[in-house]
mmCIF file of C-alpha atoms in Angstrom:
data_model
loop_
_atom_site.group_PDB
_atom_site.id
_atom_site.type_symbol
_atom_site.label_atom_id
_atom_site.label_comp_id
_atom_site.label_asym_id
_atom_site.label_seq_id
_atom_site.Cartn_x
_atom_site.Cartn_y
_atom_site.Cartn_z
ATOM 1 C CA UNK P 16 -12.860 33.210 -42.049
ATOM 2 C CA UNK P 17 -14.968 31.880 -39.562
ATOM 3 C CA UNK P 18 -18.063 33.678 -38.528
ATOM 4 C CA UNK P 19 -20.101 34.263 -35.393
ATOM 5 C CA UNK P 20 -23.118 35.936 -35.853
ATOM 6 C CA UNK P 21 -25.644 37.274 -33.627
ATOM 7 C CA UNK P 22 -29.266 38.109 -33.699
ATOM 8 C CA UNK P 23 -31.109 40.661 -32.896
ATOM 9 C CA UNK P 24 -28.735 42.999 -32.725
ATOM 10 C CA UNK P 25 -30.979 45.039 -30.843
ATOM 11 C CA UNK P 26 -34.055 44.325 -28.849
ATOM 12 C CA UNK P 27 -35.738 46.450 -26.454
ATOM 13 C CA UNK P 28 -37.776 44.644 -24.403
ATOM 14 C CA UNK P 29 -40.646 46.099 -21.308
ATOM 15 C CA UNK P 30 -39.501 44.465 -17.567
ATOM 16 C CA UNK P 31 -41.161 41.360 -17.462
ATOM 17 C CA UNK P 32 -41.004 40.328 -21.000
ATOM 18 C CA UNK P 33 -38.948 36.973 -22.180
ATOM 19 C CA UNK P 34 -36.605 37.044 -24.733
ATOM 20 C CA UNK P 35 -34.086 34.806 -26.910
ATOM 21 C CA UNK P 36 -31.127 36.043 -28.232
ATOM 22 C CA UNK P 37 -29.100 33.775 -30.853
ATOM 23 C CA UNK P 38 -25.665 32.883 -31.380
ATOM 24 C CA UNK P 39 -24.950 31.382 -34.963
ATOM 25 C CA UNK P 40 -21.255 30.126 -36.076
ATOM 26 C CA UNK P 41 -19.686 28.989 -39.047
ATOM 27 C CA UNK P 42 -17.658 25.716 -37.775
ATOM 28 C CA UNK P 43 -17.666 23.597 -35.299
ATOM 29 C CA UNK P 44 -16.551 24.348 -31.208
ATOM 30 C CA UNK P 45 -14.753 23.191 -28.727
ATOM 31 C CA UNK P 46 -15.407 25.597 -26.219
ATOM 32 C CA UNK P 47 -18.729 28.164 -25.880
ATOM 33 C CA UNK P 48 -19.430 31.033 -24.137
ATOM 34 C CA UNK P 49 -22.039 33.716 -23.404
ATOM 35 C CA UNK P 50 -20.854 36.546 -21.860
ATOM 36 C CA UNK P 51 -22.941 39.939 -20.545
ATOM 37 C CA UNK P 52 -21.433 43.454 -21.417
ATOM 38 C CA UNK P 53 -23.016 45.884 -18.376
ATOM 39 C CA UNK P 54 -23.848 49.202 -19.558
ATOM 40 C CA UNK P 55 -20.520 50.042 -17.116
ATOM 41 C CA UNK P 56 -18.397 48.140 -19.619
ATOM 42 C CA UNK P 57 -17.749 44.827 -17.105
ATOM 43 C CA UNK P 58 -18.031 41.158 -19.157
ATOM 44 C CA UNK P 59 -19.555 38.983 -16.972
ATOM 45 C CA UNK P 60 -19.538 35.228 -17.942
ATOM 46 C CA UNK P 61 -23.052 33.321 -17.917
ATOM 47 C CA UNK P 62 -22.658 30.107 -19.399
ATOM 48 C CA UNK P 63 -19.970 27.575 -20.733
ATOM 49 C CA UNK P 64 -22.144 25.940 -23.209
ATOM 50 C CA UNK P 65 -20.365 23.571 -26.201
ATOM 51 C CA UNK P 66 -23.384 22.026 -26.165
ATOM 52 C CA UNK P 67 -26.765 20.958 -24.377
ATOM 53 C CA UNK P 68 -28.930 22.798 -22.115
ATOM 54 C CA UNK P 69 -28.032 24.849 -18.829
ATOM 55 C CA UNK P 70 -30.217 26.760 -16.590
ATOM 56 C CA UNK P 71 -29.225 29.659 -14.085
ATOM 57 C CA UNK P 72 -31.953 31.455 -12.744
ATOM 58 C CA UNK P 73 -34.312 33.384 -14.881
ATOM 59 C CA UNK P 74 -31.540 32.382 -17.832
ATOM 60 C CA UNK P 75 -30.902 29.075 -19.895
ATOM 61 C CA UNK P 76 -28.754 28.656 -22.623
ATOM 62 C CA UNK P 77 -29.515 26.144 -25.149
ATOM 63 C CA UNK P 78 -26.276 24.495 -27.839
ATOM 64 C CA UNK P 79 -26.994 22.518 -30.742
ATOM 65 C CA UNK P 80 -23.261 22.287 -31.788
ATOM 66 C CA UNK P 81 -24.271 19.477 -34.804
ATOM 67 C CA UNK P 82 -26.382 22.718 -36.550
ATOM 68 C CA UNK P 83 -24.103 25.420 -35.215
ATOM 69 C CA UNK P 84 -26.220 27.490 -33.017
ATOM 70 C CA UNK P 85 -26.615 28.555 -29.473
ATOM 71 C CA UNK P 86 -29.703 30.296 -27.717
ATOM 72 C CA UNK P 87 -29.826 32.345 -24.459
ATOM 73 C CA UNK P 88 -32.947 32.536 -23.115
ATOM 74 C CA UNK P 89 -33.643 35.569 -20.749
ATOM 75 C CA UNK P 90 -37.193 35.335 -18.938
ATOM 76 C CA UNK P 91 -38.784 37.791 -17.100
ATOM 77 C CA UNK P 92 -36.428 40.102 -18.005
ATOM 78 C CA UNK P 93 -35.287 43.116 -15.470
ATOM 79 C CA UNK P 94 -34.029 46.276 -15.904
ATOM 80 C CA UNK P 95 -30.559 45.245 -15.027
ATOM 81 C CA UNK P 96 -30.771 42.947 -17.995
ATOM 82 C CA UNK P 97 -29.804 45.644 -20.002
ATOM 83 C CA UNK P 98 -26.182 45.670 -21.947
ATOM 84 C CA UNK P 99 -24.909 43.720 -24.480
ATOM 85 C CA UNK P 100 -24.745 40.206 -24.787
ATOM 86 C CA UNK P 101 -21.965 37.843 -26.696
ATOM 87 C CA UNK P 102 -21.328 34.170 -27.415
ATOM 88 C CA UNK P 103 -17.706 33.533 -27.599
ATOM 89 C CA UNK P 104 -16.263 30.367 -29.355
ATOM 90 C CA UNK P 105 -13.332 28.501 -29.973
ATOM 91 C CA UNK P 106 -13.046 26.628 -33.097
ATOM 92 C CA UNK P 107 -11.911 23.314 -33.588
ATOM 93 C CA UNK P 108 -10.559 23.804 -36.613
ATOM 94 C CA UNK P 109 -7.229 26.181 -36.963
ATOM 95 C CA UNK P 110 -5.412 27.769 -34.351
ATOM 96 C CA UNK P 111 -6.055 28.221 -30.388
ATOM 97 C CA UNK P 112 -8.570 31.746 -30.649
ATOM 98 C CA UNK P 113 -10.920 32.953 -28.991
ATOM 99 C CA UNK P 114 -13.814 34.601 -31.787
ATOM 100 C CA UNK P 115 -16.321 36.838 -30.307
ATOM 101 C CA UNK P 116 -19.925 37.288 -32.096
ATOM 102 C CA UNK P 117 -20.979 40.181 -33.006
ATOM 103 C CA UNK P 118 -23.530 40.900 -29.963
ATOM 104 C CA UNK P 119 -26.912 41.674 -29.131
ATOM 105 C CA UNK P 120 -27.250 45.107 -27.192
ATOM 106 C CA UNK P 121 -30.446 44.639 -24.914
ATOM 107 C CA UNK P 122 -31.883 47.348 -23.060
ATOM 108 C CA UNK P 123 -35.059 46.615 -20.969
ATOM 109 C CA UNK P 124 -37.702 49.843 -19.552
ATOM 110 C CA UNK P 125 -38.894 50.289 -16.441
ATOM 111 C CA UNK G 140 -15.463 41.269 -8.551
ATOM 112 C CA UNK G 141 -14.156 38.773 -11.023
ATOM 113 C CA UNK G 142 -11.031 38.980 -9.030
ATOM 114 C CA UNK G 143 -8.846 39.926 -11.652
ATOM 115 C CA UNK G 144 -7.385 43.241 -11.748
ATOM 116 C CA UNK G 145 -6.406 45.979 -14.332
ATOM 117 C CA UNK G 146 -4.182 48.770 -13.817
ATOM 118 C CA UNK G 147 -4.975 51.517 -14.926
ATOM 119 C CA UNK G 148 -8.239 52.082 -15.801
ATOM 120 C CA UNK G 149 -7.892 54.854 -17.338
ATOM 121 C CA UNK G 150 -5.344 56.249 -19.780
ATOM 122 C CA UNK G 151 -4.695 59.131 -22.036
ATOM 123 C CA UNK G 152 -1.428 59.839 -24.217
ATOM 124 C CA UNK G 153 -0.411 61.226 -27.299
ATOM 125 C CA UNK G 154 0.115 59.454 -31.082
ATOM 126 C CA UNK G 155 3.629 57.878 -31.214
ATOM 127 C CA UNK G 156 3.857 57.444 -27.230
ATOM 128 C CA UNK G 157 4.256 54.292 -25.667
ATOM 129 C CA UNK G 158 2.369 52.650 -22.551
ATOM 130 C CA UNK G 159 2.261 49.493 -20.705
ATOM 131 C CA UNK G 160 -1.053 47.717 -19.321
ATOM 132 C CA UNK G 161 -0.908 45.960 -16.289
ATOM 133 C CA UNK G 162 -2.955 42.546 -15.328
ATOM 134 C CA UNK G 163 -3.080 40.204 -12.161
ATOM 135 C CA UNK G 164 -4.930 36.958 -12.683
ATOM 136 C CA UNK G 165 -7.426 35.922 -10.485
ATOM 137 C CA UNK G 166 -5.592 33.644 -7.624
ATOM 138 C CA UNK G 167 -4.912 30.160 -9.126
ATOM 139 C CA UNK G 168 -5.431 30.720 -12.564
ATOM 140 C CA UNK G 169 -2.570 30.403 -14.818
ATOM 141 C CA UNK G 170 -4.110 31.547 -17.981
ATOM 142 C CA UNK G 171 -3.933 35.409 -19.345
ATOM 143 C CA UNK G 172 -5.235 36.541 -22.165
ATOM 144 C CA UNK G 173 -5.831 39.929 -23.771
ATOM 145 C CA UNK G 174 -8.492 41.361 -25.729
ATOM 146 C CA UNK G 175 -9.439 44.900 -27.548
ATOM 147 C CA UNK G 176 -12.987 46.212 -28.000
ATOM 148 C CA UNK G 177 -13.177 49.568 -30.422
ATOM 149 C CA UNK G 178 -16.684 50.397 -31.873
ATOM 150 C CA UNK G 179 -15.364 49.700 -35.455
ATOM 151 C CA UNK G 180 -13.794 46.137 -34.537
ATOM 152 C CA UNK G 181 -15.654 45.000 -31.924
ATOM 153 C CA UNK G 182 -14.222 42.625 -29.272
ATOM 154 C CA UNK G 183 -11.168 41.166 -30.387
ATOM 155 C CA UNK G 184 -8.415 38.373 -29.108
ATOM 156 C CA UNK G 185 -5.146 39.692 -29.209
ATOM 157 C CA UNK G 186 -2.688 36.816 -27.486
ATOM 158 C CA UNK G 187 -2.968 34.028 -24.897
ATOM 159 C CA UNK G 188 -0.123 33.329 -21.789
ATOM 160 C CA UNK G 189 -0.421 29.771 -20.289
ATOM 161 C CA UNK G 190 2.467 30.027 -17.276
ATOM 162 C CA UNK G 191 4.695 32.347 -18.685
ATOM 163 C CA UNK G 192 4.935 31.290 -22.547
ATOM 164 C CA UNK G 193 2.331 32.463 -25.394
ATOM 165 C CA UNK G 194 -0.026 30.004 -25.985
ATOM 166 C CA UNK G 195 -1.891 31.475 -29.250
ATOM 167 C CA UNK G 196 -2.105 34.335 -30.962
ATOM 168 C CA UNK G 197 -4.856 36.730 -32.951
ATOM 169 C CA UNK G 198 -4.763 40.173 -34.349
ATOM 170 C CA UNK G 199 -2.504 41.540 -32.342
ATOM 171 C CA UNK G 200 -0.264 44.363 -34.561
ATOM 172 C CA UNK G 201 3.602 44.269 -34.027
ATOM 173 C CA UNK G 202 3.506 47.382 -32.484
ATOM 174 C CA UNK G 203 1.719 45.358 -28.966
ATOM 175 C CA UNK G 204 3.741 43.092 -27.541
ATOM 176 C CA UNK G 205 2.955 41.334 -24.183
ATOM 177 C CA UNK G 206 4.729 38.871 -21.484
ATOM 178 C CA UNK G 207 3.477 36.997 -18.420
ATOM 179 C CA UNK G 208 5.907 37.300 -15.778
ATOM 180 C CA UNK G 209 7.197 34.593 -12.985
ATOM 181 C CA UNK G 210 4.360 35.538 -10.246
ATOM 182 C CA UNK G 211 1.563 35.540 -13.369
ATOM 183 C CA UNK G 212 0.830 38.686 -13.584
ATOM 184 C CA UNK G 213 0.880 40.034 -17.051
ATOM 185 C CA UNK G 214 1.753 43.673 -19.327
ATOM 186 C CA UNK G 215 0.889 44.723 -22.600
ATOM 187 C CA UNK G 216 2.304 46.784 -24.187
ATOM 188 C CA UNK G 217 1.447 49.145 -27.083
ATOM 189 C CA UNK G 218 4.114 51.444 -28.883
ATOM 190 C CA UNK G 219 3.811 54.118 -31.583
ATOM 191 C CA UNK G 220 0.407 54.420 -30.841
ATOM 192 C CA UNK G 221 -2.276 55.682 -33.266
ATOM 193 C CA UNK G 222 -5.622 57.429 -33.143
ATOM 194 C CA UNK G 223 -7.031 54.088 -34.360
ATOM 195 C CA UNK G 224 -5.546 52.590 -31.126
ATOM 196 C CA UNK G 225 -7.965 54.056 -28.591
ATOM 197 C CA UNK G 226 -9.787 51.175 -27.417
ATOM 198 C CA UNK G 227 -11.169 49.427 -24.579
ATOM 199 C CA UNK G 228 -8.196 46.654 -23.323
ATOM 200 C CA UNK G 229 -9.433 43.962 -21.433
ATOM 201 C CA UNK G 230 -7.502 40.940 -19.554
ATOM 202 C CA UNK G 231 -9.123 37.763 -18.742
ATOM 203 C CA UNK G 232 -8.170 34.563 -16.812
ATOM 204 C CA UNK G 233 -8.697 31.273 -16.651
ATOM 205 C CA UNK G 234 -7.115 27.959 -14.977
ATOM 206 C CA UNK G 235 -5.909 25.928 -17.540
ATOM 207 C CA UNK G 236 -5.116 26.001 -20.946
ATOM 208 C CA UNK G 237 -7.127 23.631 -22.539
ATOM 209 C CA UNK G 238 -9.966 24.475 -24.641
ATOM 210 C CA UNK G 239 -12.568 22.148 -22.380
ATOM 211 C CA UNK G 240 -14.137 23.504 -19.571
ATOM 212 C CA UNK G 241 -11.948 26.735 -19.931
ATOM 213 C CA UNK G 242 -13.685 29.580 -18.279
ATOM 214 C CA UNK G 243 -12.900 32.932 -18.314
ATOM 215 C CA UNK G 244 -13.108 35.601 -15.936
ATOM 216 C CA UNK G 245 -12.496 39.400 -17.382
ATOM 217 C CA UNK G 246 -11.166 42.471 -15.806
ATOM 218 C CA UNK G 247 -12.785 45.687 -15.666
ATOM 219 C CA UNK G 248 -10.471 47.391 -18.781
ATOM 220 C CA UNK G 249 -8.059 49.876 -19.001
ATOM 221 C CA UNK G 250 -9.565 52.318 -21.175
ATOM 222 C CA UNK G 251 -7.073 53.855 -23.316
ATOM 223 C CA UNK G 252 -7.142 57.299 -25.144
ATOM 224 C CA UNK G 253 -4.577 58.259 -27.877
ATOM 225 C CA UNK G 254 -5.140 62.074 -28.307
#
C-alpha cells in the first residue's frame, strides 16, 4: 500500500531553536497537507502544499512532489509549538483517500 | 474555532451498545468527512460526503455507517461496539470535492469510550 512516512518521530527542541520535520510518500499527490495536533487534541491545518514553497510566519513548508517529499520548517520555535505534526496526502493513483503520515510529536522547553 | 462542530465530545458506553456522532460543517462547505485516531492505528479516513452522497471510502468496518443529511450536517454511527473501538472521532470539512485546493478544517472530536 502506499506509504507516508515521517521523520523524526520525536524531537525535543529548547524555545528558540529551528527545526525541520519531513514528510516522505510512496506515490505521487494530488493534494498535500500539514496539519498540527495541539497537545489538547485540536488538528489545525498549516499548509496546502502539492508542491513548491509557502511561508506563514515563523513556518514554511517546502514540496518536491517529482522526489516525493515535503519539509516543514519551524524557526524559532515556541513553546506552543509543541504537539504533533502530520502531512496528509491524497494519491493520484487509486481511489479518492485521504492517507495520514505517521507524525512527528514535537515538544519544545521553556 | 475551525467552525465546525462535534457533538458530543465526550462519550462512554458499554461493548455491544450503539451510538451516533453528530457533525455540522463549517458554513458553506459541502464536504464531510470522518476520521479515527487510536494509539495503535493512528489517524485514519473512514468515509467522505460531498452534498449528501458518499464520495469515497477507507477503513471504515461495517459495523459504522454514516449519512449527510439535507441541511449538511452529518452522523456516524458505530454499532456493536468493541473495546478496540475507543478512539478519538474526528469530522472535517471542506468546500468542494475535488482533490485541488481542497482544504480541510477539523472539529474538536468526540472522544469515545467503550467500557
Amino acid at each position: 500500500g502506499i506509504q507516508v512516512e515521517q521523520s523524526p518521530p520525536d524531537l525535543i527542541l529548547q524555545e528558540g531553536a529551528n527545526s525541520t520535520l519531513r514528510c516522505n510518500f510512496s506515490d505521487s499527490v494530488n493534494n498535500l497537507q500539514w496539519f498540527h495536533q495541539n497537545p489538547w487534541g485540536q488538528l489545525i491545518n498549516l499548509f496546502y502544499i502539492p508542491s513548491g514553497t509557502k511561508q506563514n510566519g515563523r513556518l514554511s513548508a517546502t514540496t518536491v512532489a517529482t522526489e516525493r517529499y515535503s519539509l516543514l520548517y519551524i524557526s524559532s520555535s515556541q513553546t506552543t509549538d509543541s504537539g504533533v505534526y502530520f502531512c496528509v496526502i491524497v494519491p493520484t493513483s487509486g481511489t479518492y483517500k485521504y492517507i495520514f503520515g505517521t507524525g512527528t510529536r514535537l515538544k519544545v522547553l521553556a | 474555532d475551525s467552525g465546525v462542530t462535534q457533538t458530543p465530545k465526550h462519550l462512554i458506553t458499554a461493548t455491544g451498545q450503539r451510538v451516533t456522532l453528530r457533525c455540522s460543517p463549517r458554513s458553506g462547505d459541502l464536504s464531510v468527512y470522518w476520521y479515527q485516531q487510536s494509539l495503535d492505528q493512528g489517524l485514519q479516513f473512514l468515509i467522505h460526503y460531498y452534498n449528501g452522497e458518499e464520495r469515497a471510502k477507507g477503513n471504515i468496518l461495517e459495523r459504522f455507517s454514516a449519512q449527510q443529511f439535507p441541511d449538511l450536517h452529518s452522523e456516524l454511527n458505530l454499532s456493536s461496539l468493541e473495546l478496540g473501538d475507543s478512539a478519538l472521532y474526528f469530522c472535517a470539512s471542506s468546500v468542494g470535492t475535488g482533490v485541488a485546493k481542497n482544504i480541510q478544517y477539523f472539529g474538536a472530536g468526540t472522544r469515545l469510550s467503550v467500557l
